[in-house]
Amino acid sequence: MLWIAGKIANAVTAYIVKLPPLAFRPGTELIVCAFEVAVFVAFVRRANEDILLGNLGLRLPVALAPLVVVHGALSLVLSQFA
């Protein structure tokens, strides 16, 4: 849901500056992805899941790294429809 909200915000800003709304713009994608990661880090720490990750031998950045890959892949696929 955060990815969708980020894409909507990205489309609105693109519309304002007269760019294709679904185009892949690395700067705004980086900002949205950083926001998503920050929200997930806050959620994981609030739920004390970082202790569970530590017990599994995973550090938080390693556990969240696939999120960045999935975000980029979904955004690139969607930009093909722009």
Backbone as a ProteinNet text record, in pm:
[ID]
protein_1_A
[PRIMARY]
MLWIAGKIANAVTAYIVKLPPLAFRPGTELIVCAFEVAVFVAFVRRANEDILLGNLGLRLPVALAPLVVVHGALSLVLSQFA
[TERTIARY]
82.1	0	86.8	202.3	292.3	344.8	370.3	418.4	313	187.5	78.5	65.4	71.3	63	180.1	297	413.3	398.6	340.5	319.4	215.6	114.9	15.3	80.9	161.1	230.7	326.9	393.7	485.6	410.2	293.5	213.2	162.6	123.3	74.8	186.5	304.8	416.5	455.6	446.5	477.9	376.6	251	146.8	170	213	236.9	349.6	454.7	568.7	561.2	443	415.3	504.7	520.1	592.6	495.7	530.7	443.2	424.3	301.9	276.9	336.1	352.5	404.4	551.4	617.2	757.7	844.9	953.6	1049.6	1144.9	1135	1224.3	1304.2	1433.7	1513.5	1511.4	1511	1512.5	1389.3	1273.9	1150.5	1131.5	1176.3	1167.3	1253.8	1370.2	1458.9	1396	1331.8	1265.5	1152	1069.4	956.5	1007.5	1110.5	1165.8	1224.8	1293.8	1349.3	1238.3	1128	1014.5	956	940.8	888.2	977.4	1107.2	1200.7	1193.2	1183.6	1173.2	1046.6	936.2	810.9	824.5	883.6	900	996.6	1101.3	1194.5	1122.6	1043.8	968.2	870.4	803.5	708.3	779.2	891	964.3	1017	1071.2	1124.9	1013.8	902.3	790.8	733.2	731	677.3	783.7	903.4	1014.6	1053.1	1027.3	1064.5	1214.3	1281.8	1426.3	1497.6	1438.1	1493.7	1482.8	1368.4	1349.7	1447.4	1464.6	1560.1	1701.4	1735.6	1867.3	1884	1778	1783.5	1800.7	1749.2	1765.4	1898.5	1974.8	2103.9	2095.5	1982.5	1965.5	1973.2	2046.6	2044.1	1929.4	1879.1	1763.9	1787.2	1902.2	1922.5	1920.1	1973.7	1974.1	1832	1751.3	1613.7	1528.1	1560.1	1481.6	1535.7	1652	1711.3	1620.5	1551.3	1462.2	1350.4	1311.8	1209.3	1254.6	1380	1433	1431.7	1468.9	1469.7	1327.9	1233.4	1094.8	1036.9	1066.2	1017.9	1068.9	1196.9	1255.5	1197.9	1183.3	1129.7	986	901.7	762.7	753.8	836.2	834.1	881	984.3	1031.9	928.4	862.5	758.2	643.1	601.8	491.9	529.5	655.4	697.4	691.8	687.7	676.1	539.1	442.2	307.2	287.8	391.3	380.6	379
-118.5	0	125.4	115.6	230.7	256.7	149.4	166	236.7	197.6	260.5	407.7	436.9	576.5	657.2	595.9	663.8	687.9	591	608.8	717.9	726.7	833.3	969.3	980.8	1107	1140.5	1039.6	1058.8	1105.1	1047.2	1085.6	1229.1	1267.6	1404.5	1505.3	1476.7	1569.7	1572.3	1459.1	1455.3	1537.1	1528.5	1605.7	1756.4	1795.2	1936.8	1991.3	1913.3	1959.6	1912.6	1863.2	1825.2	1712	1606.8	1486.6	1370.1	1260.9	1142.8	1091.3	1066.9	1033.1	900.3	804	674.1	654.5	757.3	744.6	715	645	613.7	730.8	798.3	910.5	871.2	845.2	789.7	872.2	1003.6	1086.9	1069	1076.7	1061.2	916.7	820.7	679.9	656.3	718.9	704.8	763.2	878	940.9	853.5	803	717.6	588.1	529.5	405.5	428.6	540.2	572.3	589.1	651.5	666.4	529.4	441.5	307.1	231.9	236.8	167.1	224.6	357	419.4	374.2	365.1	318.4	173.8	89.6	-50.6	-67	12.3	5.9	44.9	150.7	193.3	84.1	22.5	-84.4	-204.6	-245.5	-361.7	-335.4	-217.2	-186.6	-171.6	-114.4	-96.1	-230.6	-325.8	-458.1	-551.6	-497.9	-575.9	-693.9	-681.9	-787.4	-786.9	-675.3	-672.5	-772.6	-802.7	-904.5	-1040.9	-1068.2	-1194.1	-1205.4	-1096.4	-1097.7	-1124.7	-1065.9	-1091.3	-1236.5	-1297.3	-1439.3	-1527.1	-1480.7	-1555.4	-1525.9	-1434.9	-1400.1	-1296.1	-1227	-1124.3	-986.4	-899.9	-760.8	-693.2	-585.1	-516	-470.9	-411.1	-371.3	-490	-602.8	-722.1	-773.6	-766.8	-814.1	-723.9	-593.9	-499.6	-478.3	-532.1	-514	-563.4	-676.2	-718.3	-617.8	-540.4	-438.5	-337.4	-298	-201.4	-260.4	-387.4	-454.4	-465.8	-505.8	-519.7	-383.9	-281.4	-147.2	-103.6	-120.3	-82.8	-163.5	-293.6	-379.1	-342	-322.3	-285.2	-149.3	-55.6	76.9	71.7	-8.2	-20.6	-87.6	-190.7	-258.7	-162	-87.3	7	117.5	157	264.8	222	92.2	44.2	75.1	102.1	136.2	287.1	363.5	510	556.1
0	0	0	66.1	64.1	-77	-151.2	-287.7	-372.7	-357.6	-433.1	-394.6	-266.3	-222	-277.6	-280.5	-337.3	-486.6	-558.4	-702.3	-729.1	-645.9	-662.2	-639.3	-533.4	-506.8	-620.6	-672.7	-783.9	-909.1	-933.4	-1049.9	-1037.2	-917	-895.6	-920.3	-866.3	-889.3	-1037.1	-1104.2	-1247.9	-1326.9	-1289.3	-1356.9	-1340.1	-1221	-1193	-1280.4	-1300.2	-1379.9	-1525.2	-1566	-1705.2	-1756.4	-1677.3	-1717.7	-1722	-1790.6	-1789.2	-1646	-1604.4	-1463.9	-1417.7	-1506.2	-1463.2	-1498	-1547.1	-1586.1	-1464.7	-1489.5	-1383.4	-1368.1	-1255.3	-1224.2	-1100.6	-1118.8	-1008.3	-880	-891.7	-771.6	-685.4	-748.1	-669.6	-624.7	-705.7	-663.5	-540.7	-536.8	-422.2	-296.3	-310.4	-195.3	-144.1	-234.9	-195.4	-132.4	-191.2	-136.6	2.7	21.7	153.6	256.6	215.7	306	341.8	242.4	269.3	367.4	345.1	433.5	574.7	586.2	718.4	791.4	719.5	780.7	825.8	742.9	781	897.5	901.9	1014.8	1143.9	1138.4	1256.9	1300.9	1204.1	1236.5	1298.7	1239.8	1290	1430.6	1452.3	1586.4	1689.5	1648.1	1741.7	1784.6	1692.1	1722.3	1780.6	1806.5	1860.4	1771.9	1643.4	1550.7	1522.6	1553	1530.8	1621.8	1737.3	1825.8	1759.1	1696.9	1625.4	1508.8	1435.6	1324.6	1375	1489.3	1548.9	1587.4	1638.8	1674.6	1550.9	1437.7	1313.2	1245.3	1301.5	1244.8	1134.2	1124.2	1021.7	1083.8	1019	1060.8	988.1	1042.3	984.5	839.9	806.1	666	569.4	613.3	528.2	508.3	612.2	602.7	514.3	510.9	431.3	290.4	259.7	126.4	13.8	29	-79.6	-108.3	-9.3	-31.1	-135.8	-131.5	-227.5	-368.1	-378.9	-509.5	-564.6	-481.4	-525.7	-564.1	-486.6	-519.2	-656.4	-678.9	-807.7	-922.6	-902.6	-1009.4	-1043.2	-941.9	-966.9	-1038	-996.7	-1058.2	-1203.3	-1229.5	-1367.1	-1457	-1404.5	-1482.9	-1510.9	-1411.7	-1430.6	-1527.7	-1527.2	-1617.6	-1764.4	-1790.4	-1927.5	-1986.2	-1900.5	-1946	-1963.6	-1933.9	-1943.5	-2087.7
[MASK]
++++++++++++++++++++++++++++++++++++++++++++++++++++++++++++++++++++++++++++++++++

